[in-house]
mmCIF file with all atom_site columns, C-alpha atoms in Angstrom:
data_model
loop_
_atom_site.group_PDB
_atom_site.id
_atom_site.type_symbol
_atom_site.label_atom_id
_atom_site.label_alt_id
_atom_site.label_comp_id
_atom_site.label_asym_id
_atom_site.label_entity_id
_atom_site.label_seq_id
_atom_site.pdbx_PDB_ins_code
_atom_site.Cartn_x
_atom_site.Cartn_y
_atom_site.Cartn_z
_atom_site.occupancy
_atom_site.B_iso_or_equiv
_atom_site.pdbx_formal_charge
_atom_site.auth_seq_id
_atom_site.auth_comp_id
_atom_site.auth_asym_id
_atom_site.auth_atom_id
_atom_site.pdbx_PDB_model_num
ATOM 1   C CA . MET A 1 1   ? 107.393 117.088 75.192  1.00 41.00 ? 1   MET A CA 1
ATOM 2   C CA . SER A 1 2   ? 107.655 114.656 78.099  1.00 52.00 ? 2   SER A CA 1
ATOM 3   C CA . ARG A 1 3   ? 105.345 111.638 78.437  1.00 57.00 ? 3   ARG A CA 1
ATOM 4   C CA . GLN A 1 4   ? 102.721 112.120 81.097  1.00 60.00 ? 4   GLN A CA 1
ATOM 5   C CA . ASP A 1 5   ? 101.366 108.520 81.537  1.00 66.00 ? 5   ASP A CA 1
ATOM 6   C CA . PHE A 1 6   ? 101.638 106.171 84.536  1.00 73.00 ? 6   PHE A CA 1
ATOM 7   C CA . PRO A 1 7   ? 103.519 103.033 83.388  1.00 81.00 ? 7   PRO A CA 1
ATOM 8   C CA . ARG A 1 8   ? 104.362 100.073 85.298  1.00 86.00 ? 8   ARG A CA 1
ATOM 9   C CA . ARG A 1 9   ? 107.989 101.406 85.912  1.00 86.00 ? 9   ARG A CA 1
ATOM 10  C CA . LEU A 1 10  ? 106.442 104.136 88.162  1.00 88.00 ? 10  LEU A CA 1
ATOM 11  C CA . ARG A 1 11  ? 104.530 101.612 90.301  1.00 92.00 ? 11  ARG A CA 1
ATOM 12  C CA . LEU A 1 12  ? 105.557 99.579  93.234  1.00 95.00 ? 12  LEU A CA 1
ATOM 13  C CA . LEU A 1 13  ? 104.563 96.126  92.033  1.00 94.00 ? 13  LEU A CA 1
ATOM 14  C CA . THR A 1 14  ? 105.582 93.480  94.538  1.00 95.00 ? 14  THR A CA 1
ATOM 15  C CA . ALA A 1 15  ? 105.016 92.921  98.362  1.00 96.00 ? 15  ALA A CA 1
ATOM 16  C CA . GLY A 1 16  ? 108.787 93.106  98.664  1.00 96.00 ? 16  GLY A CA 1
ATOM 17  C CA . ASP A 1 17  ? 108.885 96.665  97.179  1.00 95.00 ? 17  ASP A CA 1
ATOM 18  C CA . TYR A 1 18  ? 106.537 97.842  99.771  1.00 97.00 ? 18  TYR A CA 1
ATOM 19  C CA . ARG A 1 19  ? 108.229 95.985  102.552 1.00 97.00 ? 19  ARG A CA 1
ATOM 20  C CA . ARG A 1 20  ? 111.443 97.637  101.693 1.00 96.00 ? 20  ARG A CA 1
ATOM 21  C CA . VAL A 1 21  ? 109.904 101.120 101.831 1.00 97.00 ? 21  VAL A CA 1
ATOM 22  C CA . PHE A 1 22  ? 108.198 100.339 105.141 1.00 96.00 ? 22  PHE A CA 1
ATOM 23  C CA . ASP A 1 23  ? 111.484 98.853  106.621 1.00 97.00 ? 23  ASP A CA 1
ATOM 24  C CA . THR A 1 24  ? 113.965 101.508 105.392 1.00 95.00 ? 24  THR A CA 1
ATOM 25  C CA . ALA A 1 25  ? 111.762 104.742 105.031 1.00 95.00 ? 25  ALA A CA 1
ATOM 26  C CA . ALA A 1 26  ? 114.260 107.503 105.100 1.00 94.00 ? 26  ALA A CA 1
ATOM 27  C CA . TYR A 1 27  ? 111.638 110.251 104.655 1.00 96.00 ? 27  TYR A CA 1
ATOM 28  C CA . LYS A 1 28  ? 108.151 110.824 106.006 1.00 96.00 ? 28  LYS A CA 1
ATOM 29  C CA . VAL A 1 29  ? 105.836 113.506 104.873 1.00 96.00 ? 29  VAL A CA 1
ATOM 30  C CA . HIS A 1 30  ? 102.517 114.178 106.405 1.00 92.00 ? 30  HIS A CA 1
ATOM 31  C CA . GLY A 1 31  ? 99.452  115.749 104.838 1.00 87.00 ? 31  GLY A CA 1
ATOM 32  C CA . LYS A 1 32  ? 95.877  116.242 106.154 1.00 88.00 ? 32  LYS A CA 1
ATOM 33  C CA . GLY A 1 33  ? 94.595  112.730 105.922 1.00 91.00 ? 33  GLY A CA 1
ATOM 34  C CA . LEU A 1 34  ? 97.570  111.302 104.146 1.00 94.00 ? 34  LEU A CA 1
ATOM 35  C CA . MET A 1 35  ? 101.123 110.213 104.992 1.00 95.00 ? 35  MET A CA 1
ATOM 36  C CA . ALA A 1 36  ? 103.938 109.315 102.437 1.00 96.00 ? 36  ALA A CA 1
ATOM 37  C CA . LEU A 1 37  ? 106.807 107.128 103.440 1.00 97.00 ? 37  LEU A CA 1
ATOM 38  C CA . ALA A 1 38  ? 109.740 107.315 101.014 1.00 97.00 ? 38  ALA A CA 1
ATOM 39  C CA . SER A 1 39  ? 112.991 105.341 100.605 1.00 96.00 ? 39  SER A CA 1
ATOM 40  C CA . PRO A 1 40  ? 115.682 106.182 98.069  1.00 95.00 ? 40  PRO A CA 1
ATOM 41  C CA . ASN A 1 41  ? 116.113 104.070 94.994  1.00 94.00 ? 41  ASN A CA 1
ATOM 42  C CA . ASP A 1 42  ? 118.682 103.654 92.154  1.00 93.00 ? 42  ASP A CA 1
ATOM 43  C CA . LEU A 1 43  ? 116.368 103.665 89.181  1.00 91.00 ? 43  LEU A CA 1
ATOM 44  C CA . GLY A 1 44  ? 116.536 107.277 88.379  1.00 91.00 ? 44  GLY A CA 1
ATOM 45  C CA . HIS A 1 45  ? 112.822 107.973 88.689  1.00 91.00 ? 45  HIS A CA 1
ATOM 46  C CA . PRO A 1 46  ? 110.138 107.732 91.495  1.00 93.00 ? 46  PRO A CA 1
ATOM 47  C CA . ARG A 1 47  ? 107.846 104.830 92.035  1.00 95.00 ? 47  ARG A CA 1
ATOM 48  C CA . LEU A 1 48  ? 104.615 105.035 93.821  1.00 95.00 ? 48  LEU A CA 1
ATOM 49  C CA . GLY A 1 49  ? 102.623 102.507 95.954  1.00 96.00 ? 49  GLY A CA 1
ATOM 50  C CA . LEU A 1 50  ? 99.194  103.158 97.565  1.00 96.00 ? 50  LEU A CA 1
ATOM 51  C CA . VAL A 1 51  ? 97.872  101.690 100.835 1.00 95.00 ? 51  VAL A CA 1
ATOM 52  C CA . PHE A 1 52  ? 94.157  102.779 101.484 1.00 94.00 ? 52  PHE A CA 1
ATOM 53  C CA . SER A 1 53  ? 92.657  100.406 103.825 1.00 93.00 ? 53  SER A CA 1
ATOM 54  C CA . LYS A 1 54  ? 88.925  99.700  104.483 1.00 93.00 ? 54  LYS A CA 1
ATOM 55  C CA . LYS A 1 55  ? 89.633  100.580 108.081 1.00 93.00 ? 55  LYS A CA 1
ATOM 56  C CA . ASN A 1 56  ? 90.471  104.235 107.175 1.00 92.00 ? 56  ASN A CA 1
ATOM 57  C CA . VAL A 1 57  ? 88.454  104.674 104.112 1.00 94.00 ? 57  VAL A CA 1
ATOM 58  C CA . ARG A 1 58  ? 85.240  102.833 104.354 1.00 93.00 ? 58  ARG A CA 1
ATOM 59  C CA . ARG A 1 59  ? 83.590  103.120 100.929 1.00 94.00 ? 59  ARG A CA 1
ATOM 60  C CA . ALA A 1 60  ? 85.320  101.687 97.808  1.00 96.00 ? 60  ALA A CA 1
ATOM 61  C CA . VAL A 1 61  ? 84.164  104.724 95.789  1.00 96.00 ? 61  VAL A CA 1
ATOM 62  C CA . ASP A 1 62  ? 86.188  106.913 98.106  1.00 95.00 ? 62  ASP A CA 1
ATOM 63  C CA . ARG A 1 63  ? 89.231  104.666 98.160  1.00 95.00 ? 63  ARG A CA 1
ATOM 64  C CA . ASN A 1 64  ? 89.263  104.678 94.320  1.00 95.00 ? 64  ASN A CA 1
ATOM 65  C CA . ARG A 1 65  ? 88.904  108.459 94.091  1.00 95.00 ? 65  ARG A CA 1
ATOM 66  C CA . LEU A 1 66  ? 91.807  108.939 96.475  1.00 95.00 ? 66  LEU A CA 1
ATOM 67  C CA . LYS A 1 67  ? 93.944  106.391 94.481  1.00 94.00 ? 67  LYS A CA 1
ATOM 68  C CA . ARG A 1 68  ? 93.001  108.016 91.224  1.00 94.00 ? 68  ARG A CA 1
ATOM 69  C CA . LEU A 1 69  ? 93.903  111.468 92.440  1.00 94.00 ? 69  LEU A CA 1
ATOM 70  C CA . ALA A 1 70  ? 97.168  110.246 94.044  1.00 93.00 ? 70  ALA A CA 1
ATOM 71  C CA . ARG A 1 71  ? 98.222  108.676 90.684  1.00 92.00 ? 71  ARG A CA 1
ATOM 72  C CA . GLU A 1 72  ? 97.417  111.727 88.712  1.00 92.00 ? 72  GLU A CA 1
ATOM 73  C CA . SER A 1 73  ? 99.338  113.855 91.014  1.00 92.00 ? 73  SER A CA 1
ATOM 74  C CA . ILE A 1 74  ? 102.450 111.670 90.891  1.00 90.00 ? 74  ILE A CA 1
ATOM 75  C CA . ARG A 1 75  ? 102.078 111.399 87.131  1.00 89.00 ? 75  ARG A CA 1
ATOM 76  C CA . LEU A 1 76  ? 102.070 115.169 86.684  1.00 89.00 ? 76  LEU A CA 1
ATOM 77  C CA . GLN A 1 77  ? 104.891 115.826 89.229  1.00 89.00 ? 77  GLN A CA 1
ATOM 78  C CA . GLN A 1 78  ? 107.062 112.768 88.124  1.00 87.00 ? 78  GLN A CA 1
ATOM 79  C CA . GLN A 1 79  ? 109.669 115.098 86.438  1.00 88.00 ? 79  GLN A CA 1
ATOM 80  C CA . ARG A 1 80  ? 110.308 117.083 89.589  1.00 90.00 ? 80  ARG A CA 1
ATOM 81  C CA . LEU A 1 81  ? 110.550 114.167 92.076  1.00 92.00 ? 81  LEU A CA 1
ATOM 82  C CA . PRO A 1 82  ? 113.785 112.489 93.128  1.00 92.00 ? 82  PRO A CA 1
ATOM 83  C CA . SER A 1 83  ? 114.456 108.882 92.731  1.00 94.00 ? 83  SER A CA 1
ATOM 84  C CA . VAL A 1 84  ? 112.536 107.487 95.675  1.00 96.00 ? 84  VAL A CA 1
ATOM 85  C CA . ASP A 1 85  ? 110.031 104.640 96.185  1.00 96.00 ? 85  ASP A CA 1
ATOM 86  C CA . ILE A 1 86  ? 106.970 106.247 97.837  1.00 97.00 ? 86  ILE A CA 1
ATOM 87  C CA . VAL A 1 87  ? 104.041 104.620 99.716  1.00 97.00 ? 87  VAL A CA 1
ATOM 88  C CA . ILE A 1 88  ? 101.133 106.783 100.335 1.00 97.00 ? 88  ILE A CA 1
ATOM 89  C CA . LEU A 1 89  ? 98.949  105.797 103.296 1.00 96.00 ? 89  LEU A CA 1
ATOM 90  C CA . ALA A 1 90  ? 95.477  107.080 104.071 1.00 94.00 ? 90  ALA A CA 1
ATOM 91  C CA . ARG A 1 91  ? 94.442  108.109 107.548 1.00 91.00 ? 91  ARG A CA 1
ATOM 92  C CA . ARG A 1 92  ? 91.068  108.297 108.925 1.00 90.00 ? 92  ARG A CA 1
ATOM 93  C CA . GLY A 1 93  ? 89.191  111.321 107.541 1.00 88.00 ? 93  GLY A CA 1
ATOM 94  C CA . ALA A 1 94  ? 91.074  111.332 104.190 1.00 91.00 ? 94  ALA A CA 1
ATOM 95  C CA . HIS A 1 95  ? 87.784  110.610 102.300 1.00 91.00 ? 95  HIS A CA 1
ATOM 96  C CA . GLU A 1 96  ? 86.326  113.832 103.673 1.00 93.00 ? 96  GLU A CA 1
ATOM 97  C CA . LEU A 1 97  ? 88.741  116.003 101.571 1.00 92.00 ? 97  LEU A CA 1
ATOM 98  C CA . ASP A 1 98  ? 87.538  117.331 98.395  1.00 94.00 ? 98  ASP A CA 1
ATOM 99  C CA . ASN A 1 99  ? 89.498  116.969 95.186  1.00 94.00 ? 99  ASN A CA 1
ATOM 100 C CA . ASP A 1 100 ? 90.985  120.532 95.236  1.00 95.00 ? 100 ASP A CA 1
ATOM 101 C CA . THR A 1 101 ? 92.135  120.205 98.760  1.00 94.00 ? 101 THR A CA 1
ATOM 102 C CA . LEU A 1 102 ? 93.537  116.792 98.053  1.00 94.00 ? 102 LEU A CA 1
ATOM 103 C CA . HIS A 1 103 ? 95.455  118.146 95.044  1.00 94.00 ? 103 HIS A CA 1
ATOM 104 C CA . ARG A 1 104 ? 96.981  120.840 97.151  1.00 94.00 ? 104 ARG A CA 1
ATOM 105 C CA . GLN A 1 105 ? 97.937  118.417 99.892  1.00 94.00 ? 105 GLN A CA 1
ATOM 106 C CA . LEU A 1 106 ? 99.562  116.027 97.449  1.00 94.00 ? 106 LEU A CA 1
ATOM 107 C CA . HIS A 1 107 ? 101.462 118.939 95.659  1.00 94.00 ? 107 HIS A CA 1
ATOM 108 C CA . GLY A 1 108 ? 102.638 120.267 98.988  1.00 95.00 ? 108 GLY A CA 1
ATOM 109 C CA . MET A 1 109 ? 103.691 116.772 100.091 1.00 95.00 ? 109 MET A CA 1
ATOM 110 C CA . TRP A 1 110 ? 105.863 116.352 96.894  1.00 95.00 ? 110 TRP A CA 1
ATOM 111 C CA . LYS A 1 111 ? 107.552 119.699 97.361  1.00 95.00 ? 111 LYS A CA 1
ATOM 112 C CA . ARG A 1 112 ? 108.363 118.868 100.989 1.00 95.00 ? 112 ARG A CA 1
ATOM 113 C CA . LEU A 1 113 ? 109.680 115.412 99.975  1.00 95.00 ? 113 LEU A CA 1
ATOM 114 C CA . ALA A 1 114 ? 111.849 116.821 97.114  1.00 94.00 ? 114 ALA A CA 1
ATOM 115 C CA . ARG A 1 115 ? 113.217 119.369 99.535  1.00 94.00 ? 115 ARG A CA 1
ATOM 116 C CA . ASP A 1 116 ? 113.966 116.707 102.257 1.00 94.00 ? 116 ASP A CA 1
ATOM 117 C CA . VAL A 1 117 ? 115.647 114.599 99.783  1.00 93.00 ? 117 VAL A CA 1
ATOM 118 C CA . GLN A 1 118 ? 117.862 117.547 98.497  1.00 91.00 ? 118 GLN A CA 1
ATOM 119 C CA . LYS A 1 119 ? 118.599 118.587 101.986 1.00 91.00 ? 119 LYS A CA 1
ATOM 120 C CA . SER A 1 120 ? 119.792 115.009 103.007 1.00 88.00 ? 120 SER A CA 1
ATOM 121 C CA . LYS A 1 121 ? 122.060 114.930 99.962  1.00 83.00 ? 121 LYS A CA 1
ATOM 122 C CA . THR A 1 122 ? 123.751 118.198 100.638 1.00 85.00 ? 122 THR A CA 1
ATOM 123 C CA . ASP A 1 123 ? 124.104 117.248 104.345 1.00 79.00 ? 123 ASP A CA 1
ATOM 124 C CA . GLY A 1 124 ? 125.461 113.799 103.696 1.00 65.00 ? 124 GLY A CA 1
#
């Protein structure tokens, strides 16, 4: 049985990690209210970073809910995701999504990201 926790190795921890993804993002996946930037890594597993600003998601309770659901989604999908560093950004209106819609959005984004990474590996 695979572990389904969210350890430190699955997180982007430093400003340099985030900067590298922003500067070298090879993949961009949009969802309603969310956008994910991804950059390949050599670690053999995905890592996640979250950027949910007050400007786009006003209330702390909404930002925390979005972050919790994003972490849960990546935790459950980590076996299916390629080796990439992912930064999820919230857009205006992200807090208006209910939990079920957000789960579907994130699941679809992970599927598109995996497909894009696979496609670029077969093309290149």
